[in-house]
Amino acid sequence: MAGGVRRQRGQSVASVRVGIGVNTVSRGRVASRLREGLSSRVVWILPFALVGVFYASTRLALLRRFPGFIDEAAYASWALRVHDSVNDRFVALAYGKLPLLSWLGAGLVFAGIGPLDAVRIVSILAGLGTMVIAALLAGRLGGRPAALTAAMFYAVLPLAFVHDVIGVMEPLVTALLAVALYLQVRLAERPQVVTGLLLGLTMGAALLTKETGMFALVLLPASLLAFDWKGDRLGRRLLSWIGCAGTSLALTAIVYLVLTLSELWDDYPRARESLGIVRSFGDGVAHPWRWIQETWPTYRPELVGYVTVPIALAVVVGVIFAFRRNVRLASIFLLWLLAPLFVDLIFLPGAFTRYLVPMSPLIALFAGYGVVRGGQVLAQATRRSHQTKWITAGVALVVVSTALVLDARVLANPSTAPYPGSSRGEYATGWGAGTGWPQLAAELRLRATNGPIVVASYAGQTEALPLLLRTDGRIQIVRGQPGQSGPEASADYIVENGTPLPPDAGVGTLRPVWTFHRPQAGTPIVLYRRGVVWQGTFYETPDALRRGLAVSDPAFDRFIAAHSRIRAWYVAESSR
């Protein structure tokens, strides 16, 4: 009996040990699988994360170093006005522009960020979103390798590299257009109400950003190229798409109608027309070749410089391979690539580089896919299929080498970088460039150490200087009109930026005391000090004149009374 009990206990102990062993093995296998799964995810995600880090680090490195040119300074000032007063939330309409950028910028100003930094952060985040969408779209053609390469191309493409850090409307509208393209393709492939609602909100937001957002509406029918015309229940699916697309358009209209809440809505068309930046549809289509001949010579060097010849060739290769892979998707993407260029050439008299920014995600998409397929073909041709990844990486490095040179020069010094075409004048050398204003602000702060000063300008002024000095209560900035009245007539300092001062620039005499020479013999910024000249000596203040004359008070009064020009200056200075 006792022996039987001992045998049972032994069997129980053995079974427990076996069970523990089995559990240990099972846990080991689970842990091993978890490690393998985690490792594969890291391997999959890490390259994309590195591209994201490159994007963020390069853009943030330029955030406060890129010179704030005239347009983004204006948009930053609107964001500040929206922040300061809810009544100014539609201020952009008064200038013929749309308000979403200023709204988003104002939100960041509420978070304690400076207005110029705020609109630039909006652009940086928008560029990040555009890069993600470019990768997703490229993945539809060539899987993960194409997605990764497209993201990399977007991160280094000079057209995006430069403009993603500028606080203008183009990066934001580009991101919204890219999202709209992605949602349109998804809606055509699988019509769903949620997709339609998201598309409507996206297109509405694009229209609140810039008129370029109209591309999304015009190209919506083209998304039917991605529709499955041979599948089952064609009629039902087509009706579903029509319903979802109609919902999108209705929601877009509702979002756009927000603008009619503003009392400035009626002024918007007139303000926009006064800018003269868009030809009428009739003018554009009546003489397209004429407008192309006029505009293309300006755009050509900008495209060559900001896209670069190697990337352009990669785009051509990518288009060819894309049409072989999926002609319908390739057709949609090509339409979205060419539409901005077509509109810019025919309908926009001013050839500004930033108008080309909506092309950037499609350039990255086709270039990335072209390099991936080109690398695969080259590997097969050289019988080194096992080294396809390395060959593709080498091809990609060669293709982006020219772009990296410009990127590096922009990073090294954004004030002197050789920006292609007319954008060199916009961003570095012209009167509207942001170069020089931080230096002038520092000079004015130095000159205000002994007391408050008034600074005036008559022409060529941007919002960059007021934004830089907005928190300095010692410095008052006024806009001048020729004549002997107003605060500008007796301002301590006058700023000249490209446009000569008027003959009647107030009382006294103006003498240049500080000059900033913009790069490459660009437009200088000159600071003038107001004062009077007597016997070859320049006097800045009444007290300095009194000390210089070294006469008694009665004699000084007689001197002032006898010289009308000096008297006008003296009275204006003494009455401040």
XYZ file of C-alpha atoms in Angstrom:
576
model
C 0.000 0.000 0.000
C 2.745 2.409 1.033
C 4.716 1.491 -2.115
C 1.724 2.331 -4.301
C 1.408 5.722 -2.691
C 5.121 6.406 -3.258
C 4.801 5.423 -6.940
C 1.835 7.773 -7.394
C 3.748 10.597 -5.748
C 6.735 9.964 -7.984
C 4.558 9.977 -11.083
C 2.950 13.247 -9.940
C 6.314 14.894 -9.371
C 7.516 13.700 -12.771
C 4.420 15.010 -14.502
C 4.845 18.367 -12.781
C 8.454 18.511 -13.923
C 7.447 17.635 -17.469
C 4.734 20.292 -17.341
C 7.185 22.884 -16.111
C 9.575 21.923 -18.870
C 6.870 22.193 -21.502
C 5.799 25.569 -20.151
C 9.393 26.767 -20.139
C 9.851 25.688 -23.751
C 6.560 27.324 -24.728
C 7.517 30.538 -23.001
C 10.882 30.459 -24.681
C 9.277 30.040 -28.079
C 6.829 32.875 -27.387
C 9.650 35.126 -26.212
C 11.682 34.199 -29.273
C 8.769 34.986 -31.569
C 8.167 38.282 -29.784
C 11.826 39.204 -30.206
C 11.719 38.261 -33.875
C 8.510 40.229 -34.393
C 9.890 43.239 -32.555
C 13.145 43.009 -34.478
C 11.329 42.847 -37.819
C 9.210 45.870 -36.871
C 12.305 47.821 -35.886
C 13.999 46.896 -39.154
C 10.863 47.958 -41.032
C 10.354 51.248 -39.175
C 13.951 52.355 -38.548
C 14.740 53.631 -42.093
C 11.550 55.699 -42.144
C 12.379 57.037 -38.678
C 15.839 58.074 -39.877
C 14.323 59.945 -42.821
C 11.930 61.633 -40.396
C 14.806 62.629 -38.116
C 16.698 64.047 -41.106
C 13.627 66.021 -42.148
C 12.965 67.407 -38.675
C 16.589 68.263 -37.899
C 17.232 70.089 -41.172
C 14.002 72.087 -41.068
C 14.379 72.996 -37.402
C 17.972 74.042 -38.085
C 16.574 76.651 -40.484
C 13.586 77.674 -38.363
C 15.144 80.829 -36.940
C 17.987 81.240 -39.410
C 16.097 81.603 -42.668
C 15.640 85.324 -43.450
C 11.979 86.301 -43.101
C 11.028 87.667 -46.505
C 8.159 90.039 -47.193
C 5.269 87.615 -47.736
C 5.827 85.400 -44.727
C 6.376 88.470 -42.552
C 2.940 89.699 -43.650
C 1.328 86.328 -42.914
C 3.001 86.244 -39.503
C 1.640 89.709 -38.743
C -1.861 88.499 -39.649
C -1.453 85.564 -37.275
C -0.491 88.032 -34.561
C -3.537 90.187 -35.305
C -5.826 87.147 -35.163
C -4.256 86.286 -31.819
C -4.684 89.821 -30.492
C -8.283 90.332 -31.628
C -10.999 87.909 -32.662
C -12.371 90.684 -34.878
C -9.297 90.284 -37.100
C -9.772 86.570 -37.742
C -10.571 87.298 -41.405
C -7.938 90.004 -41.893
C -6.361 88.013 -44.750
C -9.441 88.645 -46.910
C -8.749 92.382 -46.865
C -5.467 91.687 -48.655
C -6.916 89.274 -51.216
C -5.693 86.166 -49.366
C -7.319 83.305 -47.454
C -7.151 82.855 -43.679
C -6.333 79.268 -42.650
C -2.575 79.825 -42.305
C -3.128 82.867 -40.090
C -5.621 80.890 -37.965
C -3.217 78.014 -37.415
C -0.371 80.441 -36.777
C -2.496 82.308 -34.236
C -3.123 79.035 -32.424
C 0.623 78.564 -32.005
C 1.006 82.192 -30.905
C -1.515 81.431 -28.151
C 0.869 78.643 -27.120
C 3.603 81.228 -26.566
C 5.419 80.899 -29.902
C 6.502 84.017 -31.800
C 4.383 84.854 -34.873
C 7.119 84.267 -37.460
C 8.135 80.994 -35.825
C 4.446 80.038 -35.624
C 3.726 80.224 -39.357
C 7.023 78.483 -40.067
C 6.163 75.622 -37.728
C 2.859 75.253 -39.588
C 4.858 74.871 -42.813
C 7.287 72.374 -41.268
C 4.463 70.195 -39.944
C 2.654 70.464 -43.275
C 5.811 69.352 -45.083
C 6.112 66.368 -42.772
C 2.552 65.381 -43.635
C 3.294 65.798 -47.334
C 6.318 63.521 -47.033
C 4.206 60.832 -45.361
C 1.564 61.003 -48.102
C 4.226 60.887 -50.832
C 5.553 57.697 -49.240
C 2.086 56.150 -48.976
C 1.300 56.906 -52.613
C 4.663 55.601 -53.810
C 4.035 52.442 -51.827
C 0.958 51.849 -53.957
C 3.250 51.474 -56.956
C 6.376 49.841 -55.598
C 5.805 48.709 -52.035
C 8.028 49.536 -49.088
C 11.229 50.259 -51.095
C 9.437 52.850 -53.237
C 7.761 54.378 -50.168
C 11.067 54.757 -48.342
C 12.862 56.165 -51.385
C 10.050 58.638 -52.086
C 10.194 59.879 -48.487
C 13.948 60.272 -48.784
C 13.636 62.168 -52.062
C 11.079 64.522 -50.553
C 13.325 65.203 -47.561
C 16.246 66.292 -49.775
C 14.366 67.802 -52.742
C 15.473 71.483 -52.715
C 11.993 72.646 -53.729
C 10.653 71.183 -50.480
C 13.840 71.630 -48.440
C 13.717 75.413 -48.799
C 9.997 76.078 -48.817
C 8.940 73.747 -46.009
C 10.562 76.155 -43.566
C 9.042 79.349 -44.986
C 5.807 80.526 -43.384
C 3.802 80.904 -46.579
C 0.625 79.224 -47.771
C 2.125 76.828 -50.307
C 3.461 74.137 -47.914
C 0.105 73.982 -46.121
C -1.991 73.811 -49.283
C 0.432 71.230 -50.723
C -0.075 68.988 -47.699
C -3.856 69.319 -47.956
C -3.777 68.596 -51.695
C -1.627 65.512 -51.089
C -4.085 64.242 -48.477
C -6.963 64.975 -50.868
C -5.252 62.951 -53.611
C -4.735 60.016 -51.257
C -8.359 60.118 -50.080
C -9.682 60.440 -53.639
C -7.831 57.299 -54.678
C -9.097 55.471 -51.591
C -12.640 56.641 -52.268
C -12.498 55.420 -55.866
C -11.143 52.032 -54.846
C -13.552 51.558 -51.966
C -16.349 54.135 -51.598
C -17.048 54.791 -47.917
C -18.893 57.605 -46.173
C -16.064 58.202 -43.705
C -13.576 58.621 -46.546
C -15.963 61.013 -48.279
C -16.361 63.102 -45.126
C -12.606 63.278 -44.577
C -12.126 64.255 -48.210
C -14.709 67.031 -47.916
C -13.038 68.479 -44.827
C -9.632 68.275 -46.497
C -10.731 69.993 -49.700
C -12.558 72.649 -47.676
C -9.426 73.321 -45.652
C -7.407 73.561 -48.882
C -9.828 76.182 -50.218
C -9.485 78.146 -46.966
C -5.716 78.163 -47.448
C -5.160 79.202 -51.060
C -7.025 79.173 -54.355
C -4.641 76.417 -55.445
C -6.866 74.132 -53.386
C -9.268 74.193 -56.324
C -7.042 71.545 -57.954
C -8.569 68.950 -55.652
C -12.083 69.713 -56.881
C -11.153 69.931 -60.558
C -9.210 66.648 -60.476
C -11.768 64.703 -58.438
C -13.305 63.039 -61.557
C -9.825 61.822 -62.537
C -9.814 59.596 -59.461
C -12.349 57.373 -61.256
C -9.355 55.978 -63.121
C -8.699 54.024 -59.923
C -12.280 52.728 -59.852
C -12.767 49.007 -60.497
C -14.881 49.045 -63.650
C -14.788 45.260 -64.058
C -15.765 44.093 -60.595
C -19.095 42.809 -59.351
C -22.040 45.108 -58.563
C -20.679 47.890 -60.748
C -23.829 50.000 -60.642
C -24.127 49.815 -56.877
C -20.485 50.704 -56.320
C -20.643 53.564 -58.815
C -23.734 55.014 -57.126
C -21.944 54.686 -53.804
C -18.978 56.630 -55.180
C -21.268 59.330 -56.579
C -22.995 59.652 -53.222
C -19.737 59.851 -51.287
C -18.208 62.293 -53.780
C -21.345 64.436 -53.611
C -21.112 64.423 -49.822
C -17.482 65.512 -50.098
C -18.344 68.403 -52.397
C -21.243 69.483 -50.194
C -19.048 69.455 -47.095
C -16.346 71.363 -48.986
C -18.898 74.047 -49.868
C -20.090 74.266 -46.257
C -16.519 74.727 -45.011
C -15.837 77.381 -47.638
C -19.022 79.249 -46.688
C -17.353 80.069 -43.368
C -15.734 82.949 -45.250
C -19.116 84.585 -45.839
C -19.401 85.185 -42.087
C -16.869 87.981 -42.478
C -17.813 91.534 -43.370
C -14.665 91.506 -45.524
C -16.066 88.794 -47.785
C -17.450 91.331 -50.254
C -14.071 93.072 -50.371
C -12.123 89.893 -51.039
C -12.734 89.653 -54.828
C -11.752 93.296 -55.331
C -8.671 92.944 -53.155
C -7.628 89.839 -55.042
C -8.175 91.485 -58.406
C -6.084 94.472 -57.333
C -3.125 92.155 -56.746
C -3.112 91.262 -60.455
C -1.674 87.816 -59.762
C -4.135 85.721 -61.789
C -5.255 85.985 -65.394
C -8.895 85.397 -66.175
C -9.857 81.976 -67.505
C -10.730 83.495 -70.874
C -7.359 85.226 -71.160
C -5.490 82.093 -70.185
C -7.126 79.688 -72.628
C -7.272 82.234 -75.452
C -3.480 82.593 -75.729
C -1.886 79.667 -73.865
C 1.225 79.432 -76.020
C 1.864 83.149 -75.657
C 1.737 82.954 -71.847
C 3.934 79.856 -71.807
C 6.556 81.659 -73.909
C 6.468 84.589 -71.482
C 6.570 82.604 -68.243
C 8.689 79.556 -69.050
C 12.042 81.429 -69.276
C 11.578 82.442 -65.629
C 10.448 79.033 -64.419
C 13.088 77.042 -66.305
C 16.100 77.972 -64.121
C 13.974 77.585 -60.994
C 12.876 74.082 -61.975
C 16.425 73.119 -62.944
C 17.784 74.460 -59.667
C 15.112 73.324 -57.230
C 14.367 69.942 -58.819
C 17.838 69.338 -60.332
C 18.506 67.530 -63.587
C 19.267 64.090 -62.031
C 16.011 64.086 -60.061
C 14.099 65.260 -63.136
C 15.539 62.326 -65.094
C 14.556 59.992 -62.260
C 11.022 61.400 -62.487
C 10.889 60.570 -66.206
C 12.120 57.040 -65.518
C 9.587 56.711 -62.720
C 6.727 57.821 -64.955
C 7.682 55.221 -67.573
C 7.902 52.389 -65.061
C 4.733 53.549 -63.289
C 2.745 53.331 -66.507
C 4.052 49.812 -67.021
C 3.132 48.870 -63.461
C -0.307 50.505 -63.089
C -1.421 52.751 -65.907
C -4.492 54.033 -64.086
C -2.726 55.106 -60.897
C 0.168 56.486 -62.921
C -2.244 58.588 -64.988
C -3.804 60.079 -61.848
C -0.428 60.901 -60.339
C 0.861 62.415 -63.589
C -2.204 64.662 -63.862
C -1.606 65.920 -60.335
C 2.060 66.532 -61.164
C 1.431 68.538 -64.332
C -1.685 70.481 -63.294
C 0.154 73.016 -61.065
C 2.794 73.642 -63.727
C 0.152 74.089 -66.435
C -1.820 76.573 -64.324
C 1.314 78.466 -63.292
C 2.483 78.865 -66.878
C -0.852 79.979 -68.304
C -2.775 81.772 -65.568
C -0.156 83.322 -63.255
C 1.808 86.298 -64.632
C 4.254 86.285 -61.705
C 6.608 83.307 -61.870
C 7.357 82.680 -58.198
C 9.102 79.453 -57.252
C 6.772 78.749 -54.353
C 3.902 78.316 -56.815
C 5.631 75.082 -57.903
C 5.663 73.582 -54.394
C 2.432 71.540 -54.951
C 4.433 69.482 -57.458
C 6.937 68.348 -54.822
C 5.162 65.218 -53.457
C 4.566 63.901 -56.984
C 8.167 64.641 -57.952
C 9.329 62.650 -54.926
C 6.876 59.854 -55.722
C 7.964 59.350 -59.327
C 11.660 59.917 -58.617
C 11.601 57.431 -55.752
C 9.818 54.798 -57.801
C 12.089 55.435 -60.776
C 15.220 54.903 -58.692
C 13.855 51.711 -57.120
C 12.884 50.188 -60.450
C 16.051 51.456 -62.081
C 18.125 49.853 -59.333
C 16.288 46.564 -59.789
C 16.836 46.591 -63.547
C 20.510 47.471 -63.106
C 20.985 44.667 -60.577
C 19.412 42.163 -62.955
C 21.445 43.437 -65.893
C 24.687 43.023 -63.943
C 23.560 39.652 -62.538
C 23.787 40.918 -58.974
C 20.202 40.517 -57.873
C 21.367 39.647 -54.349
C 22.807 43.181 -54.094
C 19.719 45.012 -55.337
C 19.370 47.091 -52.163
C 22.939 48.336 -52.310
C 22.767 49.081 -56.015
C 19.512 50.998 -55.513
C 21.062 52.948 -52.638
C 24.032 53.833 -54.831
C 21.782 55.015 -57.657
C 19.749 57.087 -55.197
C 22.896 58.715 -53.805
C 24.078 59.668 -57.284
C 20.665 61.096 -58.186
C 20.377 63.268 -55.059
C 24.017 64.407 -54.999
C 23.309 67.691 -56.793
C 20.337 68.381 -54.545
C 22.418 67.700 -51.441
C 24.944 70.341 -52.504
C 22.265 73.061 -52.588
C 20.731 71.757 -49.360
C 24.108 71.953 -47.642
C 24.700 75.515 -48.817
C 21.266 76.564 -47.582
C 21.954 74.937 -44.216
C 25.383 76.548 -43.994
C 24.090 80.073 -44.587
C 20.484 80.626 -45.713
C 21.189 84.342 -46.211
C 23.837 83.828 -48.900
C 22.850 80.500 -50.481
C 22.659 80.503 -54.314
C 18.893 80.173 -54.646
C 17.929 79.414 -58.249
C 16.249 81.927 -60.534
C 14.208 84.822 -59.229
C 13.983 83.321 -55.751
C 17.492 84.606 -55.055
C 16.067 88.108 -55.099
C 13.041 87.035 -53.071
C 14.930 85.340 -50.270
C 18.398 86.899 -50.166
C 19.227 89.922 -52.306
C 16.069 91.870 -53.225
C 14.234 94.578 -51.317
C 11.633 92.054 -50.145
C 14.229 89.617 -48.805
C 14.497 88.985 -45.104
C 18.242 89.572 -45.020
C 19.317 92.615 -43.045
C 16.272 93.084 -40.839
C 17.637 91.214 -37.786
C 20.830 93.257 -38.046
C 18.843 96.505 -38.324
C 16.721 95.511 -35.334
C 19.883 94.958 -33.291
C 21.239 98.346 -34.374
C 18.017 100.120 -33.392
C 17.973 98.422 -29.994
C 21.494 99.692 -29.441
C 20.512 103.224 -30.438
C 17.491 103.134 -28.118
C 19.603 102.540 -25.009
C 19.600 106.273 -24.191
C 15.851 106.713 -24.614
C 12.833 106.029 -26.845
C 13.207 106.519 -30.586
C 10.822 106.823 -33.529
C 11.690 105.005 -36.765
C 9.893 105.764 -40.040
C 9.908 104.347 -43.547
C 8.413 105.714 -46.744
C 8.556 102.712 -49.070
C 9.956 99.210 -49.264
C 8.994 98.399 -45.702
C 8.013 94.875 -44.720
C 6.486 93.526 -41.525
C 9.776 91.831 -40.650
C 11.149 94.792 -38.684
C 7.953 95.478 -36.663
C 7.749 91.775 -35.792
C 11.344 91.718 -34.597
C 10.818 94.810 -32.426
C 7.246 94.251 -31.315
C 8.177 93.608 -27.681
C 10.559 96.586 -27.397
C 8.539 99.516 -26.047
C 11.420 101.942 -26.601
C 11.118 101.798 -30.387
C 8.090 103.128 -32.268
C 7.795 102.291 -35.969
C 5.638 104.480 -38.221
C 4.800 104.413 -41.923
C 5.649 107.661 -43.644
C 4.036 109.971 -46.168
C 5.985 112.817 -47.805
C 5.456 116.157 -46.088
C 6.073 118.161 -42.951
C 3.289 116.680 -40.807
C 2.784 113.430 -38.959
C 5.170 111.550 -36.680
C 7.281 110.472 -39.652
C 8.188 114.107 -40.394
C 10.185 114.313 -37.171
C 11.109 110.648 -36.697
C 14.575 110.118 -35.263
C 15.467 107.569 -37.914
C 14.371 106.779 -41.460
C 14.799 103.389 -43.136
C 15.496 103.239 -46.871
C 15.055 99.848 -48.542
C 15.529 100.028 -52.278
C 13.233 102.987 -52.984
C 14.895 106.427 -52.683
C 13.522 108.718 -50.008
C 11.026 111.343 -51.199
C 12.328 114.901 -51.722
C 10.239 116.082 -48.780
C 11.028 113.605 -46.037
C 10.238 115.842 -43.099
C 12.102 118.480 -41.149
C 15.832 118.852 -40.740
C 18.561 116.957 -42.543
C 18.968 113.214 -42.970
C 22.384 111.607 -42.738
C 23.117 107.885 -43.358
C 24.514 106.342 -40.177
C 24.259 102.593 -40.861
C 24.080 100.388 -43.968
C 23.491 96.686 -44.489
C 24.748 95.381 -47.814
C 22.693 92.417 -48.937
C 24.565 89.482 -50.506
C 25.763 89.564 -54.098
C 25.439 93.346 -54.442
C 21.768 93.161 -53.542
C 19.500 95.969 -52.399
C 21.054 97.710 -49.365
C 19.171 98.766 -46.248
C 20.191 102.266 -45.175
C 19.389 103.858 -41.817
C 19.270 107.657 -41.739
C 19.503 109.844 -38.633
C 17.539 113.072 -38.538
C 19.223 116.230 -37.353
C 20.565 119.564 -38.626
C 23.874 120.668 -40.110
C 25.569 123.873 -39.059
C 29.004 124.843 -40.307
C 29.747 121.306 -41.423
C 28.772 119.659 -38.150
C 25.773 117.331 -37.848
C 23.696 117.685 -34.683
C 21.208 114.969 -33.752
C 19.370 116.687 -30.877
C 18.543 120.258 -29.773
C 20.808 119.820 -26.736
C 23.695 118.779 -28.966
C 23.124 121.877 -31.131
C 23.048 124.102 -28.054
C 26.322 122.663 -26.791
C 27.902 122.935 -30.210
C 27.025 126.607 -30.616
C 28.246 127.368 -27.075
C 26.219 130.588 -26.803
C 23.937 132.043 -24.178
C 20.256 131.181 -24.065
C 19.132 134.515 -25.586
C 21.692 134.152 -28.369
C 20.585 130.590 -28.993
C 16.949 131.705 -29.243
C 17.920 134.401 -31.751
C 19.856 131.828 -33.772
C 16.848 129.502 -33.915
C 14.543 132.323 -34.947
C 16.902 133.405 -37.728
C 17.142 129.992 -39.435
C 13.762 128.708 -40.581
C 14.852 125.172 -41.489
C 16.605 124.663 -38.189
C 13.662 126.284 -36.385
C 11.200 123.784 -37.939
C 13.375 120.907 -36.800
C 13.877 122.413 -33.336
C 10.151 122.990 -32.782
C 9.295 119.454 -33.949
C 11.938 117.920 -31.686
C 11.008 120.023 -28.677
C 7.297 119.270 -28.986
C 7.733 115.480 -28.895
